Coordinates of C-alpha atoms in Angstrom, one line a residue:
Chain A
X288 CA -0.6 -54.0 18.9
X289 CA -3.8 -53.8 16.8
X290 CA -3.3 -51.5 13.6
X291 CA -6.1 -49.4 14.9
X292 CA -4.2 -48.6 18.0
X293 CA -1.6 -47.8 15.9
X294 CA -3.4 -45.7 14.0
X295 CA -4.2 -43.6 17.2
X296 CA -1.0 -43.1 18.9
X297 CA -0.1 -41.9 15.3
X298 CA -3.0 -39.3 15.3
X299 CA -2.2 -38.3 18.9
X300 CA 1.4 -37.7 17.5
X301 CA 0.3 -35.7 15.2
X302 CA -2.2 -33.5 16.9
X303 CA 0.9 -32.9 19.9
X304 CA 3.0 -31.3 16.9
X305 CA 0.5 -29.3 15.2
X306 CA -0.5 -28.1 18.7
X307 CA 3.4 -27.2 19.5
X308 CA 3.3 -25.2 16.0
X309 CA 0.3 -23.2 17.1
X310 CA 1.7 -22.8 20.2
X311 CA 5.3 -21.3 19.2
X312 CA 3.0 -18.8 17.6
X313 CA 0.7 -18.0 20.1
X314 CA 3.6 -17.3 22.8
X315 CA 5.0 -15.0 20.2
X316 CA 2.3 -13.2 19.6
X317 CA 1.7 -13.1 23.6
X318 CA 5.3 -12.2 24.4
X319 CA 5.3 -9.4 21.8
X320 CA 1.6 -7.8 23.2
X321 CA 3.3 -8.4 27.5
X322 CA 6.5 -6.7 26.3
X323 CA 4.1 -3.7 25.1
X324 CA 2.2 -3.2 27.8
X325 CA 4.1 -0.8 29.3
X326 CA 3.9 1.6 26.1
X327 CA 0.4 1.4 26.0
X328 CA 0.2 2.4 29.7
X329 CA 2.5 5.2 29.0
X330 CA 2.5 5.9 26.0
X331 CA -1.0 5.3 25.1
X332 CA -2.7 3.6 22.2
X333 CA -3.8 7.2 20.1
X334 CA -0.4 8.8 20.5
X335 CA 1.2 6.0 18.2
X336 CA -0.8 7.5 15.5
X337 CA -1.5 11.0 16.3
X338 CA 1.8 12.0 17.6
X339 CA 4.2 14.8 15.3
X340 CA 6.8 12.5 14.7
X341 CA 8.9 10.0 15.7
X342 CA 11.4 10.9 18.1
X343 CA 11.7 8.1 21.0
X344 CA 12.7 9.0 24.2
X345 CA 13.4 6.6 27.0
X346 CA 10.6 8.8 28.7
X347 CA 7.2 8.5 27.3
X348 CA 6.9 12.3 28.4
X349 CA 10.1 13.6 26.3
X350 CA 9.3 11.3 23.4
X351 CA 7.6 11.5 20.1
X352 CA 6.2 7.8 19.2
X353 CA 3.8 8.3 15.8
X354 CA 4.3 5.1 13.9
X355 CA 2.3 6.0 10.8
X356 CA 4.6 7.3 8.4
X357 CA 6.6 4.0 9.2
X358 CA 3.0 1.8 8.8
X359 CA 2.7 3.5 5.3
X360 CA 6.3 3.1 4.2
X361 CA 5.8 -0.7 5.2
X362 CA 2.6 -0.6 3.0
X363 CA 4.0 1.0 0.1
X364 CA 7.0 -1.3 -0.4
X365 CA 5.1 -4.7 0.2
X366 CA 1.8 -2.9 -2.0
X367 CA 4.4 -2.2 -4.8
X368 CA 6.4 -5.1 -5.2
X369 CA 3.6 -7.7 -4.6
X370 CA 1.6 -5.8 -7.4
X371 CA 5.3 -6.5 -10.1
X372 CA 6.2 -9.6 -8.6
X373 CA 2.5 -11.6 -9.0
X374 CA 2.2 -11.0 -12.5
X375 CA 6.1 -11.5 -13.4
X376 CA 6.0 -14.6 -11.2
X377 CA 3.1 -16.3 -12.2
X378 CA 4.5 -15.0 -16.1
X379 CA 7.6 -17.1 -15.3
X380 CA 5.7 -20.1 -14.2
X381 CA 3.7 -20.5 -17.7
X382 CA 6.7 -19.7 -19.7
X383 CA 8.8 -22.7 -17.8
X384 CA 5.8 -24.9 -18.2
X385 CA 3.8 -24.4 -21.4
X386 CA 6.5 -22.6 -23.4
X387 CA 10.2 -23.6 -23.0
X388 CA 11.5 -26.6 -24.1
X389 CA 11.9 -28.9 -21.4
X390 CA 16.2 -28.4 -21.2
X391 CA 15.7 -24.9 -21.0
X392 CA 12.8 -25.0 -18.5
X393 CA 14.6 -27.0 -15.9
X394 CA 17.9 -24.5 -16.0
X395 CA 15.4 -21.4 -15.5
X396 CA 13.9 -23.6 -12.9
X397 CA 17.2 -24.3 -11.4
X398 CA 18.0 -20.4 -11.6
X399 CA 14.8 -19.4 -9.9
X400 CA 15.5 -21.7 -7.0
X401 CA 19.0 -20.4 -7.0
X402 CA 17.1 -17.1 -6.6
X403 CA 15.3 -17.9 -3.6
X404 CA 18.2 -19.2 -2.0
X405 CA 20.1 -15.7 -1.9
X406 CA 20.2 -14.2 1.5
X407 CA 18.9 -11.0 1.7
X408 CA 21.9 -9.1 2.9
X409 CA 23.3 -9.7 -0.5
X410 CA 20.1 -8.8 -2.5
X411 CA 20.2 -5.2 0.0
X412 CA 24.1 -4.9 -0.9
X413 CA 24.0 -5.5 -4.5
X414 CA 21.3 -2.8 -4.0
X415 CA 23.4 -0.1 -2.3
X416 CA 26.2 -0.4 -4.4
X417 CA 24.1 -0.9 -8.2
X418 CA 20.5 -0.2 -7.5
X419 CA 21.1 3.1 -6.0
X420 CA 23.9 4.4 -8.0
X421 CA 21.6 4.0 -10.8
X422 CA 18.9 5.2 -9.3
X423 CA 20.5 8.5 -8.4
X424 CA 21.2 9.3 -11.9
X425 CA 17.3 9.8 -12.2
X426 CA 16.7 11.7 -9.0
X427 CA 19.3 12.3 -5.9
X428 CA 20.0 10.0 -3.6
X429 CA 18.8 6.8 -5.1
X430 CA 18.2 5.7 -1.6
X431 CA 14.0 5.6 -1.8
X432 CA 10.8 3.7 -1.9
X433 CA 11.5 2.6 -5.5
X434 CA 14.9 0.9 -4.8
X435 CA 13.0 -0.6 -1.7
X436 CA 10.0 -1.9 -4.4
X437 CA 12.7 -3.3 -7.1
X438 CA 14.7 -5.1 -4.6
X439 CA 11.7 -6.4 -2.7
X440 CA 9.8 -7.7 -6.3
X441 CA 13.2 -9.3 -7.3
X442 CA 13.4 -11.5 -3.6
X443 CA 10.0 -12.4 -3.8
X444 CA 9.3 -13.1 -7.2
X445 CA 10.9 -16.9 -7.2
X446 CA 8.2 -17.1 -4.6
X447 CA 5.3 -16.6 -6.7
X448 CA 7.1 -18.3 -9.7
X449 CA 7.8 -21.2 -7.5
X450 CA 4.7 -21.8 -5.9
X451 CA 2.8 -21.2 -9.3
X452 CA 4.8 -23.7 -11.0
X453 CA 4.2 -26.3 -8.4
X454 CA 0.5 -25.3 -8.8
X455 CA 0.6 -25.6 -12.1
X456 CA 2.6 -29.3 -12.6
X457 CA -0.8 -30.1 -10.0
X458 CA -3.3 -29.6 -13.1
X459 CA -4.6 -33.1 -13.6
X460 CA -3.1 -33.9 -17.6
X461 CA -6.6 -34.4 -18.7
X462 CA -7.8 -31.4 -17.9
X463 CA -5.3 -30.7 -20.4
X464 CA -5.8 -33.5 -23.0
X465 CA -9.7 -32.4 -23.0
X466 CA -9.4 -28.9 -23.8
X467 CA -6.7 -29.9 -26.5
X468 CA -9.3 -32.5 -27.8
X469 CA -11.6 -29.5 -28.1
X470 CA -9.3 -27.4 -30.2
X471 CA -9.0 -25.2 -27.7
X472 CA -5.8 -22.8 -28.5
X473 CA -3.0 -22.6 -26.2
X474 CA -3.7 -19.4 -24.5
X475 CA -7.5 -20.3 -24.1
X476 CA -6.5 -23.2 -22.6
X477 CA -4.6 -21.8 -20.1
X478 CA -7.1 -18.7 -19.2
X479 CA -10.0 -20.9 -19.1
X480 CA -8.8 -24.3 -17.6
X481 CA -5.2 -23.7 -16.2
X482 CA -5.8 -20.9 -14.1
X483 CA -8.9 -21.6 -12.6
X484 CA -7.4 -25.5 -11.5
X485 CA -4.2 -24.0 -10.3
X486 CA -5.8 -21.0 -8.3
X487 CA -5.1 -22.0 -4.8
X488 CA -1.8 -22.6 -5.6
X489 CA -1.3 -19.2 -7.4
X490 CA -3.0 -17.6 -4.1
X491 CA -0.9 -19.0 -1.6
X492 CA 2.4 -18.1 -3.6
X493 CA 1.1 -14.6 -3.5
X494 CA 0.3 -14.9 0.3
X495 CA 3.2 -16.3 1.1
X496 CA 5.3 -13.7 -1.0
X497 CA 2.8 -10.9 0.6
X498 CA 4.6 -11.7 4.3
X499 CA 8.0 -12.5 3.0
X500 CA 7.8 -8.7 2.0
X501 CA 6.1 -7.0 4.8
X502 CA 9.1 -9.0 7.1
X503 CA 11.7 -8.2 4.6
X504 CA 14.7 -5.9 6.6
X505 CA 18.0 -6.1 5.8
X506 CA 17.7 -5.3 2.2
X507 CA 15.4 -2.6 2.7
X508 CA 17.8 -1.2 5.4
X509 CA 20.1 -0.7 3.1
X510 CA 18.6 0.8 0.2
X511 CA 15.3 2.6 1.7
X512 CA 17.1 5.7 3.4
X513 CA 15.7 5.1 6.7
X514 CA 13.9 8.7 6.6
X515 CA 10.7 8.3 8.7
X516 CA 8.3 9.9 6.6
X517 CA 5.2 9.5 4.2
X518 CA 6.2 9.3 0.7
X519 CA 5.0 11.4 -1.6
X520 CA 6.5 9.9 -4.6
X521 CA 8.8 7.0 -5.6
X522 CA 11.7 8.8 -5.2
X523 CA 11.6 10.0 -1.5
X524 CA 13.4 7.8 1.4
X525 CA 11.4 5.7 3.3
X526 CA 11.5 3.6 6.7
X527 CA 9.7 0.7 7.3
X528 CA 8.9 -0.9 10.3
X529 CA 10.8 -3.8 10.7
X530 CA 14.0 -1.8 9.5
X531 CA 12.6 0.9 12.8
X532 CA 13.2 -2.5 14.7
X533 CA 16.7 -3.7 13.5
X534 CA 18.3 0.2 13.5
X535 CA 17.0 1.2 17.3
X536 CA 16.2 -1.9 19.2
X537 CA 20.1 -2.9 20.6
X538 CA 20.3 1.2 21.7
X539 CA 16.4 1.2 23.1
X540 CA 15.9 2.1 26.5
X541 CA 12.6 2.4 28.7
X542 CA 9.3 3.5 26.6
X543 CA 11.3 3.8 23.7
X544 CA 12.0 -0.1 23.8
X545 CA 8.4 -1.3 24.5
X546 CA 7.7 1.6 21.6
X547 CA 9.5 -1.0 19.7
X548 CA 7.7 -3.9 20.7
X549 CA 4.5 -2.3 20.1
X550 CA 5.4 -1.8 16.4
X551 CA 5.9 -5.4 16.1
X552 CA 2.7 -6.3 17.3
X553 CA 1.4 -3.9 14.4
X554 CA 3.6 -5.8 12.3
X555 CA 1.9 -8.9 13.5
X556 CA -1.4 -7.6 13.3
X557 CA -1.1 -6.6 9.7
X558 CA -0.2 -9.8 8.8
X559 CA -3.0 -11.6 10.7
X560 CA -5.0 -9.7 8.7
X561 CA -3.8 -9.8 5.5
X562 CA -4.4 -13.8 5.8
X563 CA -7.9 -13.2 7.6
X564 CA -8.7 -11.2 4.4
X565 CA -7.4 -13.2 2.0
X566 CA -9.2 -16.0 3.4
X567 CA -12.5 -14.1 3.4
X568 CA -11.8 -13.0 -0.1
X569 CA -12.3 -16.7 -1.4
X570 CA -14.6 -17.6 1.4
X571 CA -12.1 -20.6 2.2
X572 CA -13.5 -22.6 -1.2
X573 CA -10.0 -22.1 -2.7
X574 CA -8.4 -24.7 -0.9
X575 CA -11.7 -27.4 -1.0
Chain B
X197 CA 22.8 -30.5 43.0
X198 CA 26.0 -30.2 41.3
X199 CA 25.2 -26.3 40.5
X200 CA 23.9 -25.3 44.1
X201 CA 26.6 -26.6 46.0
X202 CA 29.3 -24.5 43.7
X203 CA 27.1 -21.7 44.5
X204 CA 27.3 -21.8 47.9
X205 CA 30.4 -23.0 48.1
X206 CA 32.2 -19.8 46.8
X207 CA 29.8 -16.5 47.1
X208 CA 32.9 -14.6 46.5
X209 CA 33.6 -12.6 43.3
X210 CA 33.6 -15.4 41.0
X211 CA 30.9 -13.5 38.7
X212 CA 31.8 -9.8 37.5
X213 CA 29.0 -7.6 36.7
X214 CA 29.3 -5.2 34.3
X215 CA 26.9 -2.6 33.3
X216 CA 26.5 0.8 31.1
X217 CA 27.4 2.2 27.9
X218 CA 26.2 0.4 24.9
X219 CA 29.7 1.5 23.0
X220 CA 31.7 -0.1 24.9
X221 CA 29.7 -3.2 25.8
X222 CA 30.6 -5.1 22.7
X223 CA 34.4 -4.4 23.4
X224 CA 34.0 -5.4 27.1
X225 CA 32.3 -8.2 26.2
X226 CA 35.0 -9.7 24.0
X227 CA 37.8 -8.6 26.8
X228 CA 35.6 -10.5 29.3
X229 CA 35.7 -13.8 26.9
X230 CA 39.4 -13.5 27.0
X231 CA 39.4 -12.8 30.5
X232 CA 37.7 -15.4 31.6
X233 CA 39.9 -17.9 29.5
X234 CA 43.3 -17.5 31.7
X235 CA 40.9 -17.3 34.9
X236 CA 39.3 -20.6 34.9
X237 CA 36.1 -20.6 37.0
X238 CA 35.5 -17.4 36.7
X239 CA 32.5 -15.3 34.6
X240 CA 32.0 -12.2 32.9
X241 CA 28.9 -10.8 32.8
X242 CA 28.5 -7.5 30.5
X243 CA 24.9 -5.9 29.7
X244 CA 24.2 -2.9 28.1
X245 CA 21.7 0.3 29.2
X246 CA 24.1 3.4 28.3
X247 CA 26.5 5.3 30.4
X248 CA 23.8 6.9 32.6
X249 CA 23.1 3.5 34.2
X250 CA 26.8 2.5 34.3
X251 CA 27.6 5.3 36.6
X252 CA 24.4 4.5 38.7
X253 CA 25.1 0.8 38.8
X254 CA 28.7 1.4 39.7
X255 CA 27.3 3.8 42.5
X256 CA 24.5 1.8 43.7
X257 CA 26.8 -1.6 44.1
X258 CA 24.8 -3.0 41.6
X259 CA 27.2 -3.6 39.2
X260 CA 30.9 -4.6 40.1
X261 CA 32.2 -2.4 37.1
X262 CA 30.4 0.3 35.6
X263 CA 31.1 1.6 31.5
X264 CA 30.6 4.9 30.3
X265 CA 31.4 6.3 26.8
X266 CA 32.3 9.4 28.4
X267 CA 34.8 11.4 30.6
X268 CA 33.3 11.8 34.3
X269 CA 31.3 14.7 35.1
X270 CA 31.8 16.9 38.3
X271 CA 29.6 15.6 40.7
X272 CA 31.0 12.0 39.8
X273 CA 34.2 12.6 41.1
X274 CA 33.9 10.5 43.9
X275 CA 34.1 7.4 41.5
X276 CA 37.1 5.9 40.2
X277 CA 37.2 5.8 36.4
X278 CA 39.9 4.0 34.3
X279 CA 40.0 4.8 30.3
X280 CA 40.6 1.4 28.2
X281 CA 40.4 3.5 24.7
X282 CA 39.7 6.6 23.0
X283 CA 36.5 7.1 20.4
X284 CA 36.5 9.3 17.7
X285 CA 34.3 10.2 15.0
X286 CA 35.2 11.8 11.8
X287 CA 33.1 13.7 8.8
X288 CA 33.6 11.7 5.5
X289 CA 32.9 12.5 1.9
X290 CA 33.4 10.9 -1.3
X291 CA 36.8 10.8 -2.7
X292 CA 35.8 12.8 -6.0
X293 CA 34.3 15.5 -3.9
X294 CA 36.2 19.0 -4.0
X295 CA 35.6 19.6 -0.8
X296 CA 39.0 19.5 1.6
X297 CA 37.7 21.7 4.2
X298 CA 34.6 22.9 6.1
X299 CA 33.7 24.7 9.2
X300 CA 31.7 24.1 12.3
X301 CA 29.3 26.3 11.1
X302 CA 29.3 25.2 7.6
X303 CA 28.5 21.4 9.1
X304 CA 25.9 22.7 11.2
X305 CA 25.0 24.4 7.8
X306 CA 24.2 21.5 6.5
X307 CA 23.0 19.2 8.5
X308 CA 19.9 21.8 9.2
X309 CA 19.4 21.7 6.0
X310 CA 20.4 25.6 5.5
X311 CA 23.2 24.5 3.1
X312 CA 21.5 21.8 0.5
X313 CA 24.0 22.2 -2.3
X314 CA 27.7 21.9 -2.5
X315 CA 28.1 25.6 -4.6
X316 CA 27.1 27.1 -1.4
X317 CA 29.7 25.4 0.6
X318 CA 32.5 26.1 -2.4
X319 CA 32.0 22.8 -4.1
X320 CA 30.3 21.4 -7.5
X321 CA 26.8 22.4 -8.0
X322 CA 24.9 19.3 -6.1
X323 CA 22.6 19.0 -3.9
X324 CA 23.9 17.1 -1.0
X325 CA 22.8 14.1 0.3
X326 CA 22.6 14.3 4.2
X327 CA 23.7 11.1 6.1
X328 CA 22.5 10.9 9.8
X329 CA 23.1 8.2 12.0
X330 CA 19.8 6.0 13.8
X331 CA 18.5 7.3 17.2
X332 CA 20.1 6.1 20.4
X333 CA 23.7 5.8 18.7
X334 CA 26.8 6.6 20.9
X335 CA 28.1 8.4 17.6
X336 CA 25.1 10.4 16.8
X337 CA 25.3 11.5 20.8
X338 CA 28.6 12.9 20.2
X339 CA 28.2 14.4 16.9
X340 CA 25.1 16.0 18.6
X341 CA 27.2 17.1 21.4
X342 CA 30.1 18.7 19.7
X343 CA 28.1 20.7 17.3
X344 CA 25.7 21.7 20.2
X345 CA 22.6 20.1 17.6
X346 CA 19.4 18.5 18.6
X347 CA 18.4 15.7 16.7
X348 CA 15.2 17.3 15.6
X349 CA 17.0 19.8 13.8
X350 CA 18.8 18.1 11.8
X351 CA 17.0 17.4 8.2
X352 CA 18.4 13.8 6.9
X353 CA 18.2 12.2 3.3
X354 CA 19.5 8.9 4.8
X355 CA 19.5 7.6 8.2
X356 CA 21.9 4.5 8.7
X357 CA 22.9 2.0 11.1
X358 CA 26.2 0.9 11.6
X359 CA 29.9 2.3 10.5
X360 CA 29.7 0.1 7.4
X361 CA 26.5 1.0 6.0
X362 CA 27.5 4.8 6.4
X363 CA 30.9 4.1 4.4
X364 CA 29.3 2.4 2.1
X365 CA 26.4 4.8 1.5
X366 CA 29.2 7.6 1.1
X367 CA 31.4 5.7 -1.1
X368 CA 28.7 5.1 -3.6
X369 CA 27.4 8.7 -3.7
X370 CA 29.8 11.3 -4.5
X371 CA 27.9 14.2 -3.2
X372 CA 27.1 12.6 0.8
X373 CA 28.1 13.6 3.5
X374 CA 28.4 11.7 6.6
X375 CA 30.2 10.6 10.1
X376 CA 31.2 8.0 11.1
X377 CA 33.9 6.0 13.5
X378 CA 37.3 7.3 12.9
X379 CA 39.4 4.0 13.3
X380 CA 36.6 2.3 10.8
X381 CA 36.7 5.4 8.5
X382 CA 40.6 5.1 8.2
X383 CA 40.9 2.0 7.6
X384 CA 38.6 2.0 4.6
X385 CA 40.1 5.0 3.0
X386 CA 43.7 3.4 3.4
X387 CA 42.0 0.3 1.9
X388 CA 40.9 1.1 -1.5
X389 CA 37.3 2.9 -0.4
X390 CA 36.4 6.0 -2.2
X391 CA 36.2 7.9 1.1
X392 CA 38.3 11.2 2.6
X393 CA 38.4 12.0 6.0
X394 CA 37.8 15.9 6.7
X395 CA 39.7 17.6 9.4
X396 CA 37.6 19.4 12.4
X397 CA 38.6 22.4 14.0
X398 CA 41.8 22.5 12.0
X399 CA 42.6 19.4 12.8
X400 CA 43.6 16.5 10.5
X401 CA 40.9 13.2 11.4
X402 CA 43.5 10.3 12.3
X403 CA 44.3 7.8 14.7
X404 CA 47.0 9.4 15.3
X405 CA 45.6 12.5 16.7
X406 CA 42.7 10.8 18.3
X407 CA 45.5 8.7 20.5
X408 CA 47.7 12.1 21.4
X409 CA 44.6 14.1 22.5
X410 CA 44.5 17.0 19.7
X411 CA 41.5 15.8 17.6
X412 CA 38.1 17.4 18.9
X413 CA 35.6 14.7 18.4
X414 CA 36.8 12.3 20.6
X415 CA 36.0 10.9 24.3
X416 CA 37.8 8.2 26.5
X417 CA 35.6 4.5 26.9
X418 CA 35.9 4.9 30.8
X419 CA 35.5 1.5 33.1
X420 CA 34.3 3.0 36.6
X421 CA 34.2 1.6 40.1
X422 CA 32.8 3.0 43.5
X423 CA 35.6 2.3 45.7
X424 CA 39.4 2.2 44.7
X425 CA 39.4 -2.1 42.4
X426 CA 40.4 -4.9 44.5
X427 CA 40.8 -8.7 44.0
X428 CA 39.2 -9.4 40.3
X429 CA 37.7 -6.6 39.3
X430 CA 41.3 -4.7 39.8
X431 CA 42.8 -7.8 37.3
X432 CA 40.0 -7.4 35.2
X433 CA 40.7 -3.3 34.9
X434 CA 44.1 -4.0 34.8
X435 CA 43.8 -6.6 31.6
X436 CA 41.1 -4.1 30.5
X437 CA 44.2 -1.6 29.7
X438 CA 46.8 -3.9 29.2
X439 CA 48.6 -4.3 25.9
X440 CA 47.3 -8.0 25.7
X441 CA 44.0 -6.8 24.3
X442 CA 45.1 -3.5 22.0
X443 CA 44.0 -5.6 18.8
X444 CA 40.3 -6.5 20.3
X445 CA 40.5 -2.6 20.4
X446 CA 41.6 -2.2 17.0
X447 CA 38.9 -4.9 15.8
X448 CA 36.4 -2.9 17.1
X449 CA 37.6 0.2 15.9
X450 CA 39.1 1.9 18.9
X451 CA 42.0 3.5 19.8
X452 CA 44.0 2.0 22.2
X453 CA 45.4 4.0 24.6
X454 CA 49.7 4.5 24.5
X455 CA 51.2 4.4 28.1

């Protein structure tokens, strides 16, 4: 066999398993809209937003279906913790790399990854039995948006620090060795060559971290109240969408199931969109 | 090949359908694994859509067994039902709470949100932390039920899931309220978890009292049939009730039924 036919059974390979990855996603995402259908035919599109509240029924008639204060809720918590976790994580990243010593660098690294690791039932029950307690020293019950945003910037913070640190080992040494040569100071160094050679990386860890929070449910379960409502502070209970999901779905009957499915797409819109805008926001030059 | 001619080799009631209450579906579903292991050949096939469409499946023919977490109303009485276990569900607060003692009225009190601080109810000066259960629950159904509530009215600072995550939330706030399983509750308290148990209607919340008919919240997990069981499904009622499965009950947090 000549190398170049090789070459193209290997591409052909390869283009039949990127084409299996899109498709997993595509019958998700068409699975999730078929399994809706029926709410939208019932229910209707407006009454998911204009409703009074949410009360399902397994009747779209007896029901209540508004899915905003749970849309917001979602928002908040993933809008909090992604605005503590980028600067903390990407704060981590230049300490392990430009200021530890190398033995203490590689144990935080070690710790961070160890982080990561942790699955997030135990993150939402060291929550509910520290977090909240604390919490409800300041303002009764504990169980609120704020516990949601601390527990959700502590699970996705080794994701930014992670993926910034990989970014950052990627900035060619001299890049480095230049500015030195310029006597450039450390921090000047790192605002003016650093970050702009290591932004793509930066960006996706904050991408990636943006959807690990908006999925996030167990841990929010637990510490988040599970009131549907729109918060008006930090201290109010709060239920997201994807905790709506995991508490109703096993008991949902009828129009109050394909309710449910109809949030997920939401869910699944959101986050299209989050990535279509972060891509627009660069104009796609951040990863050429 | 193989699979069509076993399937048309024996059409009989080698397959047991099983329909209804989402309560008892887990337990059923765990009987039927056992089941199935000292009757070789044969499956048990349990799936969930609440005690409404257990009765109609049993009715219909659809199902060979129906489930419903309830006792049968009048115009059911031409089914057969056979209880496998006894639910209750108790009110729990924190251990360091005063509290030994509240009324119907004072619950109802509080979970409308008329009552938001313990003074009012005779305890500390607190507000209280409300714990409802998640729509479509079996418990919150009963709880509704007994204090003749509609879910609307009630005015929740925490809305939970499962047993656990109400203990839990009660054990780590000393001024909650909330209700949950009794078997679950019970065995936590007796277990080391800052919990107590309130009595209803006079009534001390046990297992105890649960099995011998005198607490209030309760209700039988009732299998139901169309016709009088024969052949399997009569073996699979009868192992349903036997001793042999008493600590799947317990697992689940059920009360098995004495005989």
């Amino acid at each position: 066999m000549s190398p170049s036919r090789v070459d193209q059974i290997f591409v052909w390979l390869l283009r039949g398993l990127a084409a299996l990855a899109g498709s997993v996603l595509v019958l998700i995402v068409m699975f999730l809209i078929i399994e809706s259908i029926p709410a939208l035919q019932h229910v209707g599109f407006a009454r998911f937003f204009t409703d009074s509240s949410w009360h399902p029924a397994a009747k779209a008639a007896e029901g209540f279906y508004n899915l905003v204060p749970m849309l917001a809720g979602t928002l908040f918590a993933m809008a909090g913790s992604v605005l503590l976790a980028t600067p903390l994580g990407i704060l981590s990243a230049l300490f392990c790399h430009y200021y530890a010593p190398p033995i203490i660098a590689r144990q935080y690294r070690r710790v961070i990854e160890l982080l990561a690791g942790i699955p997030s039932v135990v993150y939402g029950f060291w929550g509910l039995v520290v977090l909240v307690p604390l919490l409800r020293h300041i303002e009764p019950s504990g169980l609120s948006l704020l516990a949601g945003i601390i527990i959700l910037t502590i699970m996705i913070l080794p994701t930014v620090a992670l993926m910034a640190d990989a970014a950052m080992a990627n900035v060619p040494q001299h890049y480095l060795q230049g500015a030195a040569a310029l006597g450039l100071s450390r921090w000047a160094i790192l605002r003016g060559v650093v970050f702009p050679a290591s932004k793509a990386g930066l960006f996706t860890g904050v991408i990636l971290a943006t959807g690990r929070a908006i999925g996030e449910t167990m841990a929010i379960l637990m510490v988040c109240g599970n009131i549907v409502q729109t918060p008006k502070n930090l201290f109010e209970p709060i239920r997201t969408l994807t905790a709506n999901i995991a508490l109703e779905m096993a008991y949902a009957l009828g129009d109050h199931r394909t309710a449910l499915f109809f949030s997920g797409v939401l869910l699944m819109a959101m986050i299209i969109a989050l990535v279509g805008l972060a891509e627009h926001l660069v104009k796609g030059k951040i990863y050429g | 090949m193989l699979g069509f001619a076993a399937c048309s080799k024996s059409p009989q009631t080698d397959k047991l359908v099983i329909t209804g209450s989402s309560t008892i579906a887990p337990l059923m579903a765990e009987i039927g694994k056992r089941f199935e292991q000292t009757h070789p050949g044969v499956r048990v096939d349990v799936q969930t859509g609440g005690s409404s469409r257990g009765i109609a499946d049993a009715r219909q023919g659809v199902a060979d067994i129906g489930m419903a977490s309830r006792a049968l109303k009048e115009d059911e009485n031409d089914l057969y039902a056979f209880a496998i276990a006894q639910d209750g569900i108790c009110i729990i607060l924190h251990q360091e709470n005063p509290i030994a003692n509240l009324s119907d009225e004072q619950v109802v009190a509080i979970y409308t949100g008329k009552i938001n601080n313990w003074k009012d109810a005779g305890g500390n000066d607190a507000p209280i932390t409300v714990v409802n259960k998640a729509e479509g629950r079996s418990t919150l159904e009963l709880f509704l039920h007994y204090f003749k509530l509609k879910n609307t009215d009630i005015k929740a600072d925490v809305i939970i899931g499962d047993n656990q995550q109400g203990i839990k939330t009660v054990a780590g706030n000393p001024d909650a309220i909330g209700y949950v399983s009794i078997g679950s509750a019970e065995y936590d308290a007796t277990h080391g978890v800052p919990i107590k148990l309130l009595p209803i209607g006079g009534v001390a919340a046990s297992i105890e009292n649960v099995k011998n008919g005198a607490f209030p919240l309760s209700r039988p997990l009732n299998l139901v049939t169309k016709t009088a069981p024969e052949g399997l499904a009569k073996q699979l009622i009868e192992f349903a009730q036997s001793e042999s499965v008493h600590d799947i009950i317990r697992e689940q947090y059920f009360v098995p039924i004495a005989r």
